[in-house]
Amino acid sequence: MMEIKDLVHKIYEEQGEIHDIFLAACGGSLVDLYPGYYFINAESETMHSHWLTARELTVSPSKFLKKGALVILCSHGGNTKEVVEAARFAKEKGAAIITLTHNPGSVCAGEDMTPVVYNWDDDTNEKDRPQGIVLQILNELMHIQEPEYRKYEAILDGLDQADGIVRAAVEKVKNRTWLFAEKYSQEPFLYIMGSGASYSQAYGFSICSLQEMQWMDCCYLHSGEYFHGSFECTDENHLYILLMGTGKARAMDERALTFLKKYAKKYEVIDAFALGIDAIDESVSEYFCPMLFYAMTVAYRTALQDKRRHPLDMRRYMGVVEY
Amino acid sequence: MMEIKDLVHKIYEEQGEIHDIFLAACGGSLVDLYPGYYFINAESETMHSHWLTARELTVSPSKFLKKGALVILCSHGGNTKEVVEAARFAKEKGAAIITLTHNPGSVCAGEDMTPVVYNWDDDTNEKDRPQGIVLQILNELMHIQEPEYRKYEAILDGLDQADGIVRAAVEKVKNRTWLFAEKYSQEPFLYIMGSGASYSQAYGFSICSLQEMQWMDCCYLHSGEYFHGSFECTDENHLYILLMGTGKARAMDERALTFLKKYAKKYEVIDAFALGIDAIDESVSEYFCPMLFYAMTVAYRTALQDKRRHPLDMRRYMGVVEY
């Protein structure tokens, strides 16, 4: 497997200037692609980015899906039908593809998929997991393609620091996650909020960690959108988890916190600042918050699993029945 | 106020070719902008489209927000702070703006906002409500800018037909909505699914009609994403509403229906085909499904209001307290 840097250079040489980045996957893998989408959207002056569930790439393909587009896909198990189809479809259209997978024996790891096979062990460094790999790819591409791009070194430094920050944070919150599970394990329902690049983790916390792995009902909300409808449900009986990121989007999370302090009683704040993200340069730290929040969702769901005696790996449909 | 057609021509003359369409608003108004986003994404070969909560336009502005961009904003009341700020910010960056509002006395109706003031009465034609206005604008723009665009007449015909279809559908479902409320008014929680352009209505049904207007807990899901996590919650006790649209995205809704039939017991299917959308040309009918589904959310929430004796206009925070 090529180094990320070499892979990006090779694609650039073959495709010429890249105009569009498509990030397509399903469920948890789709979540991992969002920070890259948000990064390109905020930083690039030559590339548009698109983030969508893999099936939508094939059912309503953008006309920019052609030569000059790079499609980054991800399938942990490597055989997700929608992802395989999207990858093949994108290639047919003339786009370059990179397919991330954990499974070296899968379809997505095939030579024709331009695969990046990642490790997924407890000691795998954050920069070598999907979120980190996507940031590596896009940072290299920005560096090659945009002479005015000034955050290359800051992103590289962030990639180096992220793993240490995340590991320290996991240790730090352990007791808090037990207390959370002790208090709220029987809660019938909860809302999870985030904004900016970290909105993805409100989504992932909900659909993967709680709905899929704990069969717990919940809903993800964008902290900015909260005030335009959803907040009418807020009262002392409703439970909220608020992910507070960095960057200018944080203002939306802060506004939500002020409101929760006044009108709610049950809320858990997971603040990236309090968990050490400020070791990363403030011009780019917001792109690393989602990695940190992902580790927090793992910590919280593990505490819930133990208290609720609901194994994280128990499934009634996924991999069990045909659908 | 200018005719939509003249307005689009004027903007095109002033800005030259449009490369980017930004659709920015909050809550229910943001929902109304999604079909336009989806339309441009699927149909245009010269324009990229962006759909985002208004605050994100100012906190992480795309570098394509400049001359050559058209920003369409919407604020029903016309004074939504985030929308007003986004409109001013976009103008400063050199983009053209069009601001939709129902309130002729509001900030958004000011001359500098390039306003389209719409009616919002029971007899207001669907094509003159925000979703219709956005489709009118973008259809004209496509017609001017892309010689290969072939759906101009089909969209115009759809705009003419939509109101009749929606009114007939509202009559048709009245009894069904009463039965739904009779059975499910005390349900503690529900999931609402949709895909394609109609995903917006799963979101709107949830955050506006239920969370805001009924203080009912619920979660919106993308029918395609459902199979990658959320479906593990499905059982005979969970309630689902499934919006089934048209176009190729419908395959995702159909897959969800097949699954619900097998593993769920409580689900309500709102099928655009069964409600007459097929009177519109099949090459464009998917863009009109969200209008129809919006009218359905109004019908269902009205039945819930009456059964639950929870007035749709009752608010505990919005317009009541400072936040």
XYZ file of C-alpha atoms in Angstrom:
646
model
C 0.000 0.000 0.000
C 1.303 3.427 -0.918
C 1.952 6.172 1.575
C -0.937 8.657 1.693
C 1.298 11.419 0.378
C 2.392 9.370 -2.622
C -1.149 8.246 -3.292
C -2.394 11.827 -3.401
C 0.449 12.874 -5.687
C -0.257 9.981 -8.013
C -3.942 10.883 -8.227
C -3.104 14.508 -8.832
C -0.766 13.578 -11.647
C -3.349 11.348 -13.270
C -6.421 13.544 -12.802
C -4.958 17.009 -13.012
C -6.526 19.675 -10.845
C -9.211 18.354 -8.547
C -12.418 20.401 -8.546
C -14.780 18.251 -6.520
C -14.395 16.015 -3.488
C -17.196 13.528 -2.929
C -17.300 11.804 0.461
C -19.669 8.857 0.373
C -20.295 5.984 2.774
C -23.022 4.640 5.071
C -23.718 4.975 8.793
C -20.632 5.137 11.010
C -18.282 5.386 8.044
C -20.264 8.299 6.673
C -19.828 9.988 10.048
C -16.047 9.605 9.722
C -16.052 11.450 6.404
C -17.809 14.581 7.624
C -14.827 16.443 9.131
C -13.087 16.211 5.742
C -16.192 17.602 4.063
C -16.375 20.469 6.517
C -12.643 21.155 6.167
C -12.762 21.447 2.364
C -15.918 23.524 2.525
C -14.296 26.014 4.892
C -10.741 26.074 3.540
C -10.643 25.400 -0.171
C -10.892 27.960 -2.913
C -10.530 25.440 -5.735
C -12.592 22.447 -4.570
C -16.227 21.885 -3.735
C -17.057 19.120 -1.316
C -20.094 16.849 -1.196
C -21.057 14.531 1.682
C -23.757 11.983 1.145
C -24.968 8.508 1.914
C -23.425 6.217 -0.708
C -26.698 5.312 -2.358
C -27.486 8.937 -3.184
C -24.258 9.150 -5.173
C -25.704 6.634 -7.610
C -29.403 7.579 -7.534
C -28.903 11.316 -8.043
C -25.342 11.753 -9.254
C -23.978 15.246 -9.492
C -22.833 16.152 -12.992
C -19.505 17.086 -11.417
C -18.894 13.401 -10.767
C -16.404 13.038 -13.621
C -12.730 13.514 -14.375
C -11.452 16.144 -11.984
C -13.410 14.683 -9.078
C -11.977 12.632 -6.238
C -14.391 10.308 -4.476
C -13.387 9.139 -1.021
C -15.375 6.139 0.181
C -15.252 4.136 3.369
C -16.583 0.742 4.371
C -15.258 -0.773 7.579
C -16.161 -4.322 6.603
C -15.335 -3.571 2.995
C -18.314 -5.201 1.305
C -21.104 -2.664 1.914
C -23.171 -2.961 -1.249
C -23.987 0.744 -1.577
C -20.325 1.701 -1.187
C -19.058 -0.860 -3.684
C -21.648 0.316 -6.215
C -20.833 3.971 -5.607
C -17.101 3.298 -6.064
C -17.642 1.475 -9.365
C -20.111 4.082 -10.573
C -17.689 6.906 -9.777
C -14.876 5.188 -11.662
C -17.089 4.700 -14.687
C -17.787 8.414 -14.647
C -14.074 9.115 -14.822
C -13.537 10.236 -11.225
C -10.581 9.131 -9.124
C -11.475 7.061 -6.081
C -9.875 6.186 -2.764
C -11.593 3.496 -0.713
C -10.931 3.128 2.987
C -11.549 -0.229 4.610
C -10.442 -2.252 7.602
C -10.859 -5.559 5.788
C -7.905 -6.539 3.568
C -9.881 -9.450 2.093
C -12.890 -7.390 1.062
C -14.119 -6.016 -2.246
C -13.159 -2.509 -1.144
C -9.560 -3.642 -0.642
C -9.285 -4.763 -4.276
C -6.607 -3.175 -6.435
C -9.267 -1.443 -8.597
C -10.613 0.361 -5.529
C -7.402 2.329 -4.815
C -7.720 1.073 -1.260
C -6.308 2.366 1.985
C -6.550 -0.536 4.416
C -6.501 0.802 7.965
C -5.866 -0.858 11.302
C -8.520 -0.698 13.969
C -6.844 -1.911 17.142
C -6.893 -0.326 20.557
C -3.438 1.068 19.958
C -4.043 2.315 16.397
C -3.012 5.941 16.227
C -5.830 8.430 15.578
C -4.115 9.715 12.476
C -4.206 6.236 10.962
C -7.931 5.751 11.514
C -10.464 6.902 8.896
C -10.973 10.452 10.180
C -7.218 10.951 10.334
C -6.595 9.381 6.936
C -9.200 11.625 5.303
C -7.597 14.718 6.846
C -4.173 13.512 5.681
C -5.430 13.062 2.121
C -7.173 16.408 1.947
C -4.352 18.303 3.635
C -1.895 16.940 1.057
C -4.219 17.818 -1.753
C -4.679 21.372 -0.491
C -0.894 21.663 -0.138
C -0.291 20.557 -3.733
C -3.100 22.464 -5.312
C -3.488 25.751 -3.457
C -0.407 27.956 -3.132
C -2.259 30.214 -0.705
C -3.061 27.364 1.697
C -1.396 28.133 5.029
C -2.597 25.402 7.375
C -0.580 22.464 6.104
C 1.872 22.354 8.996
C -0.831 23.024 11.585
C -2.857 20.045 10.330
C 0.240 17.815 10.324
C 0.969 18.897 13.880
C -2.649 18.237 14.850
C -2.448 14.759 13.333
C 0.636 14.083 15.437
C -0.942 15.341 18.632
C -4.457 13.940 18.306
C -3.741 10.462 19.602
C -2.201 11.669 22.856
C -5.058 14.090 23.446
C -7.689 11.434 22.809
C -6.025 8.840 25.068
C -5.700 11.291 27.936
C -9.320 12.360 27.517
C -10.564 8.774 27.608
C -8.826 8.265 30.964
C -10.152 11.548 32.247
C -13.828 10.857 31.557
C -14.029 7.262 32.725
C -15.613 8.039 36.086
C -17.947 10.570 34.520
C -19.232 7.982 32.057
C -19.996 5.596 34.936
C -21.912 8.322 36.746
C -23.789 9.130 33.562
C -24.796 5.495 33.095
C -25.746 5.190 36.757
C -28.101 8.143 36.482
C -29.457 7.792 32.973
C -29.271 4.162 31.869
C -33.048 3.800 31.994
C -33.815 7.077 30.273
C -36.483 6.436 27.610
C -35.074 8.979 25.186
C -32.396 11.619 24.735
C -31.218 14.373 22.398
C -27.606 14.775 21.283
C -26.394 18.102 19.950
C -23.354 19.386 18.109
C -22.404 21.825 15.355
C -19.690 22.548 12.817
C -17.467 19.574 11.997
C -18.694 17.917 15.200
C -22.311 17.737 14.092
C -21.212 14.431 12.583
C -20.554 13.045 16.029
C -23.996 13.995 17.323
C -25.285 11.964 14.385
C -22.900 9.052 14.951
C -23.436 8.970 18.716
C -27.147 8.647 17.986
C -27.349 6.205 15.115
C -24.357 3.978 15.903
C -23.596 4.097 19.604
C -27.131 4.350 20.925
C -29.680 3.262 18.302
C -27.577 0.446 16.862
C -25.460 -0.716 19.780
C -27.819 -0.057 22.695
C -31.247 -0.028 21.001
C -31.748 3.282 22.797
C -34.057 5.844 21.223
C -32.532 9.245 20.665
C -32.322 12.099 18.196
C -29.383 14.129 16.889
C -29.781 17.878 16.614
C -27.682 20.672 15.180
C -26.985 23.136 18.002
C -27.800 26.054 15.709
C -31.050 24.522 14.495
C -32.116 23.623 18.057
C -33.516 27.138 18.546
C -35.740 26.899 15.499
C -38.062 24.148 16.650
C -36.645 21.326 18.736
C -35.998 23.388 21.862
C -39.730 23.502 22.573
C -39.367 19.916 23.903
C -36.831 21.023 26.499
C -37.844 20.776 30.127
C -36.548 19.281 33.360
C -37.450 15.750 32.279
C -35.574 15.637 28.985
C -31.991 14.464 28.756
C -29.446 16.184 26.503
C -25.852 15.496 25.569
C -24.099 18.570 24.210
C -20.856 18.260 22.249
C -18.982 21.553 22.468
C -16.380 21.952 19.762
C -13.962 24.744 18.930
C -13.716 27.316 16.166
C -16.393 29.834 15.346
C -19.134 27.198 15.297
C -18.682 26.900 19.077
C -20.842 30.002 19.521
C -23.847 27.841 18.601
C -22.955 25.212 21.201
C -22.470 27.924 23.834
C -25.872 29.369 23.106
C -27.400 25.914 23.526
C -25.568 25.462 26.833
C -26.868 28.781 28.160
C -30.378 27.678 27.291
C -30.007 24.222 28.821
C -28.637 25.740 32.044
C -31.744 27.849 32.309
C -34.490 25.490 31.199
C -33.215 21.923 31.457
C -31.981 19.918 34.390
C -30.547 16.769 32.877
C -27.725 17.487 30.478
C -24.211 16.210 29.954
C -21.652 18.571 28.471
C -18.699 17.104 26.612
C -16.391 20.036 26.019
C -13.421 19.613 23.694
C -11.600 22.461 25.430
C -11.866 20.798 28.823
C -10.503 17.627 27.221
C -7.291 19.147 25.923
C -8.026 19.995 22.284
C -6.407 23.400 22.763
C -2.987 21.765 22.448
C -3.724 21.855 18.714
C -3.390 25.154 16.864
C -6.621 27.088 17.184
C -6.787 27.719 13.441
C -7.440 24.001 12.840
C -8.487 22.440 16.148
C -12.158 22.330 15.150
C -11.328 19.677 12.542
C -9.938 17.411 15.262
C -12.826 17.707 17.721
C -14.802 14.948 15.975
C -12.005 12.411 16.621
C -12.073 13.309 20.266
C -15.860 13.136 20.410
C -15.859 9.761 18.724
C -13.657 8.411 21.508
C -16.061 9.951 23.999
C -19.024 8.187 22.409
C -17.124 4.923 22.791
C -16.476 5.714 26.457
C -20.100 6.594 27.156
C -21.562 3.662 25.269
C -19.231 1.296 27.084
C -20.449 2.585 30.443
C -24.033 2.205 29.221
C -23.351 -1.323 28.002
C -21.989 -2.343 31.379
C -24.799 -0.768 33.372
C -27.571 -1.882 31.038
C -26.035 -5.312 30.391
C -26.671 -4.779 26.713
C -23.575 -5.962 24.782
C -22.352 -3.383 22.265
C -21.964 -6.126 19.681
C -25.460 -7.584 20.010
C -27.484 -7.225 16.793
C -30.943 -8.459 15.904
C -30.817 -7.560 12.215
C -27.379 -6.391 11.024
C -25.484 -9.457 9.873
C -28.226 -11.663 11.327
C -31.150 -11.534 8.898
C -31.488 -10.707 5.205
C -32.748 -7.230 4.323
C -42.003 43.366 -6.422
C -40.567 41.977 -9.626
C -41.782 38.810 -11.297
C -39.532 35.846 -10.455
C -38.489 35.543 -14.080
C -37.452 39.178 -14.307
C -35.663 38.981 -10.980
C -33.592 36.025 -12.130
C -32.752 37.732 -15.411
C -31.710 40.890 -13.574
C -29.420 38.937 -11.249
C -27.948 37.033 -14.158
C -27.202 40.266 -15.992
C -25.557 41.803 -12.949
C -23.599 38.769 -11.739
C -22.795 36.993 -14.968
C -22.724 33.216 -14.894
C -23.749 31.753 -11.571
C -21.426 29.063 -10.252
C -22.730 28.467 -6.750
C -26.169 28.431 -5.167
C -26.251 28.764 -1.398
C -29.531 27.961 0.332
C -29.480 29.180 3.911
C -32.195 29.560 6.549
C -33.223 28.123 9.918
C -35.677 25.414 10.951
C -38.836 25.207 8.860
C -37.538 27.694 6.302
C -34.366 25.645 5.891
C -36.584 22.639 5.192
C -38.282 24.577 2.386
C -34.939 25.219 0.677
C -33.853 21.584 0.456
C -35.737 20.546 -2.709
C -33.985 23.370 -4.571
C -30.638 22.164 -3.255
C -31.365 18.618 -4.341
C -32.609 19.796 -7.745
C -29.453 21.769 -8.544
C -27.259 18.969 -7.251
C -28.932 16.453 -9.542
C -29.548 18.590 -12.628
C -26.922 21.283 -13.008
C -23.655 20.976 -14.829
C -22.589 24.562 -14.161
C -23.674 25.197 -10.567
C -22.814 23.691 -7.217
C -25.400 23.909 -4.488
C -24.933 24.261 -0.738
C -27.638 23.846 1.909
C -26.921 24.925 5.443
C -28.296 26.467 8.589
C -27.859 30.224 8.216
C -25.343 30.567 11.033
C -22.912 28.173 9.358
C -22.802 30.440 6.316
C -21.168 33.090 8.480
C -19.089 30.934 10.850
C -17.487 28.770 8.161
C -18.054 30.571 4.870
C -17.153 28.759 1.704
C -14.595 30.620 -0.379
C -17.062 30.322 -3.259
C -19.314 32.790 -1.452
C -18.397 35.706 -3.730
C -19.363 37.267 -7.039
C -20.836 34.480 -9.150
C -22.747 33.043 -6.216
C -26.465 33.387 -5.600
C -27.613 33.061 -2.000
C -31.274 32.252 -1.458
C -32.431 32.901 2.092
C -35.788 32.504 3.774
C -37.262 33.812 7.007
C -41.008 33.510 7.441
C -41.192 36.253 10.073
C -38.443 38.147 8.303
C -36.335 39.138 11.286
C -34.490 35.893 12.111
C -31.113 37.157 13.310
C -29.034 34.404 11.716
C -30.721 34.913 8.353
C -30.346 38.691 8.385
C -26.661 38.337 9.267
C -26.113 35.711 6.583
C -27.792 37.907 3.966
C -25.646 40.924 4.842
C -22.506 38.820 5.019
C -23.196 37.290 1.608
C -23.715 40.720 0.046
C -20.455 41.982 1.517
C -18.709 39.042 -0.115
C -20.083 40.093 -3.484
C -22.729 37.411 -3.883
C -26.226 38.113 -5.171
C -29.011 37.447 -2.683
C -32.720 36.742 -2.817
C -34.563 36.784 0.488
C -37.940 35.116 0.892
C -40.218 36.306 3.654
C -43.890 36.427 4.528
C -43.562 39.678 6.454
C -43.592 42.833 4.294
C -42.643 44.985 7.288
C -39.568 42.951 8.252
C -35.844 43.440 7.798
C -35.807 40.675 5.189
C -38.370 42.583 3.113
C -36.056 45.623 2.875
C -35.014 46.818 -0.572
C -31.372 45.826 0.103
C -32.431 42.205 0.675
C -33.781 41.645 -2.875
C -36.922 40.329 -1.234
C -39.641 38.049 -2.486
C -42.583 38.595 -0.143
C -44.869 35.587 -0.291
C -48.457 35.050 0.810
C -49.229 32.327 3.304
C -52.984 31.998 3.291
C -55.052 28.855 3.042
C -55.690 29.572 -0.604
C -52.116 30.518 -1.532
C -51.051 28.445 -4.501
C -48.233 25.975 -3.852
C -46.114 27.546 -6.553
C -46.232 30.867 -4.726
C -45.074 29.420 -1.399
C -41.354 29.167 -0.583
C -40.726 25.688 -2.010
C -42.444 26.697 -5.236
C -40.685 30.053 -5.438
C -37.279 28.402 -5.014
C -38.068 25.933 -7.806
C -39.254 28.816 -10.009
C -36.012 30.723 -9.418
C -33.746 27.770 -10.056
C -35.693 26.540 -13.074
C -35.373 29.980 -14.677
C -31.691 30.099 -13.897
C -31.097 26.664 -15.386
C -33.067 27.730 -18.464
C -30.959 30.845 -18.962
C -27.630 29.323 -18.185
C -27.619 25.756 -19.471
C -28.505 25.204 -23.126
C -28.661 21.455 -22.544
C -31.276 21.760 -19.795
C -34.404 19.915 -20.926
C -36.726 19.998 -17.930
C -37.830 23.625 -18.020
C -41.320 22.964 -19.344
C -41.815 19.913 -17.125
C -41.013 21.966 -14.023
C -43.351 24.759 -15.140
C -46.081 22.197 -15.681
C -45.362 20.674 -12.248
C -45.622 24.112 -10.664
C -49.015 24.571 -12.295
C -50.284 21.183 -11.193
C -48.889 20.990 -7.669
C -51.610 22.981 -5.955
C -54.435 20.811 -7.260
C -52.603 17.634 -6.316
C -51.879 18.867 -2.806
C -55.452 20.029 -2.166
C -56.910 16.733 -3.337
C -54.436 14.807 -1.180
C -55.321 16.820 1.913
C -58.974 15.886 1.470
C -58.087 12.284 0.831
C -56.048 11.743 4.008
C -58.287 13.529 6.502
C -59.871 10.393 7.912
C -56.523 8.605 7.982
C -54.979 11.378 10.041
C -57.805 11.084 12.585
C -57.269 7.332 12.832
C -53.544 7.903 13.234
C -54.103 10.366 16.075
C -56.649 8.060 17.694
C -54.159 5.202 17.780
C -50.878 6.979 18.395
C -51.520 10.278 20.157
C -49.959 8.991 23.370
C -46.946 7.384 21.734
C -43.839 8.375 23.702
C -41.610 8.529 20.653
C -41.509 7.975 16.894
C -39.160 7.844 13.911
C -39.857 9.617 10.622
C -38.083 8.511 7.454
C -37.587 9.862 3.971
C -34.929 10.116 1.273
C -33.947 12.139 -1.758
C -35.518 15.604 -1.918
C -38.088 14.432 0.621
C -35.563 13.797 3.362
C -36.186 17.463 4.152
C -39.764 16.675 5.094
C -38.764 13.909 7.497
C -36.619 16.569 9.159
C -39.342 19.218 9.086
C -42.088 16.870 10.253
C -39.866 16.082 13.241
C -38.448 19.437 14.295
C -41.366 21.703 13.393
C -44.606 19.753 13.414
C -43.853 17.414 16.313
C -40.986 18.736 18.459
C -41.961 22.396 18.184
C -45.722 22.339 17.741
C -46.627 19.245 19.762
C -43.648 18.878 22.151
C -43.529 15.292 20.924
C -40.186 13.482 20.939
C -39.157 11.986 17.635
C -36.203 11.497 15.327
C -35.799 11.963 11.576
C -33.932 9.318 9.633
C -32.716 8.990 6.071
C -34.318 5.856 4.600
C -30.986 4.811 3.106
C -29.060 5.347 6.329
C -31.702 3.481 8.360
C -30.057 0.149 7.497
C -26.688 1.244 8.811
C -27.554 1.610 12.483
C -30.974 2.952 13.408
C -32.951 -0.092 12.262
C -31.681 -2.051 15.293
C -34.287 -0.141 17.360
C -37.110 -1.463 15.195
C -39.590 -3.829 16.841
C -43.327 -4.152 17.294
C -43.416 -1.362 19.872
C -41.771 1.378 17.853
C -43.754 3.749 15.675
C -42.523 4.840 12.236
C -43.785 7.264 9.622
C -42.349 6.572 6.181
C -42.488 9.202 3.439
C -42.274 7.489 0.069
C -41.214 9.798 -2.721
C -40.636 9.257 -6.421
C -37.568 9.134 -8.632
C -34.668 6.786 -8.180
C -34.355 7.613 -4.469
C -37.657 5.794 -3.949
C -35.774 2.476 -3.991
C -34.455 3.388 -0.513
C -37.951 4.073 0.808
C -39.198 0.800 -0.672
C -36.433 -1.129 1.026
C -37.392 0.483 4.330
C -41.036 -0.426 3.776
C -40.178 -4.064 3.106
C -38.238 -4.146 6.350
C -40.972 -2.435 8.379
C -43.568 -4.864 7.020
C -41.483 -7.745 8.278
C -40.205 -6.487 11.622
C -42.397 -3.609 12.767
C -46.066 -3.426 13.511
C -46.780 0.255 13.952
C -45.980 2.250 10.855
C -47.733 4.834 8.739
C -46.875 5.024 5.062
C -47.402 8.307 3.243
C -46.890 7.483 -0.403
C -46.647 10.307 -2.931
C -47.774 7.967 -5.711
C -50.966 7.061 -3.903
C -51.578 10.779 -3.410
C -51.515 11.728 -7.063
C -47.964 12.969 -7.675
C -47.793 10.903 -10.858
C -49.820 13.579 -12.639
C -46.492 15.418 -12.803
C -43.914 14.299 -15.385
C -41.864 11.478 -13.915
C -38.582 13.165 -14.844
C -39.250 15.885 -12.269
C -41.971 14.655 -9.904
C -39.472 13.877 -7.140
C -38.837 17.616 -6.713
C -42.534 18.170 -5.977
C -42.977 15.399 -3.419
C -41.717 17.601 -0.553
C -44.554 20.113 -1.151
C -47.046 17.309 -0.938
C -45.415 15.865 2.173
C -45.402 19.258 3.852
C -49.168 19.445 3.416
C -49.380 15.942 4.874
C -47.396 16.988 7.957
C -49.878 19.806 8.433
C -52.770 17.356 8.150
C -51.244 14.895 10.632
C -50.201 17.523 13.145
C -53.663 19.049 13.025
C -55.230 15.678 13.861
C -52.692 15.272 16.685
C -53.430 18.754 17.981
C -57.130 18.034 18.151
C -56.753 14.649 19.813
C -54.025 15.723 22.215
C -55.576 19.142 22.892
C -52.168 20.683 22.388
C -52.599 23.854 20.277
C -50.196 23.983 17.329
C -49.425 27.601 18.149
C -48.578 27.069 21.822
C -44.940 27.934 22.599
C -43.072 27.970 25.870
C -39.853 29.548 24.542
C -40.135 30.760 20.944
C -41.319 34.343 21.036
C -42.000 33.993 24.763
C -38.624 34.193 26.524
C -35.234 35.645 25.596
C -32.594 33.225 24.357
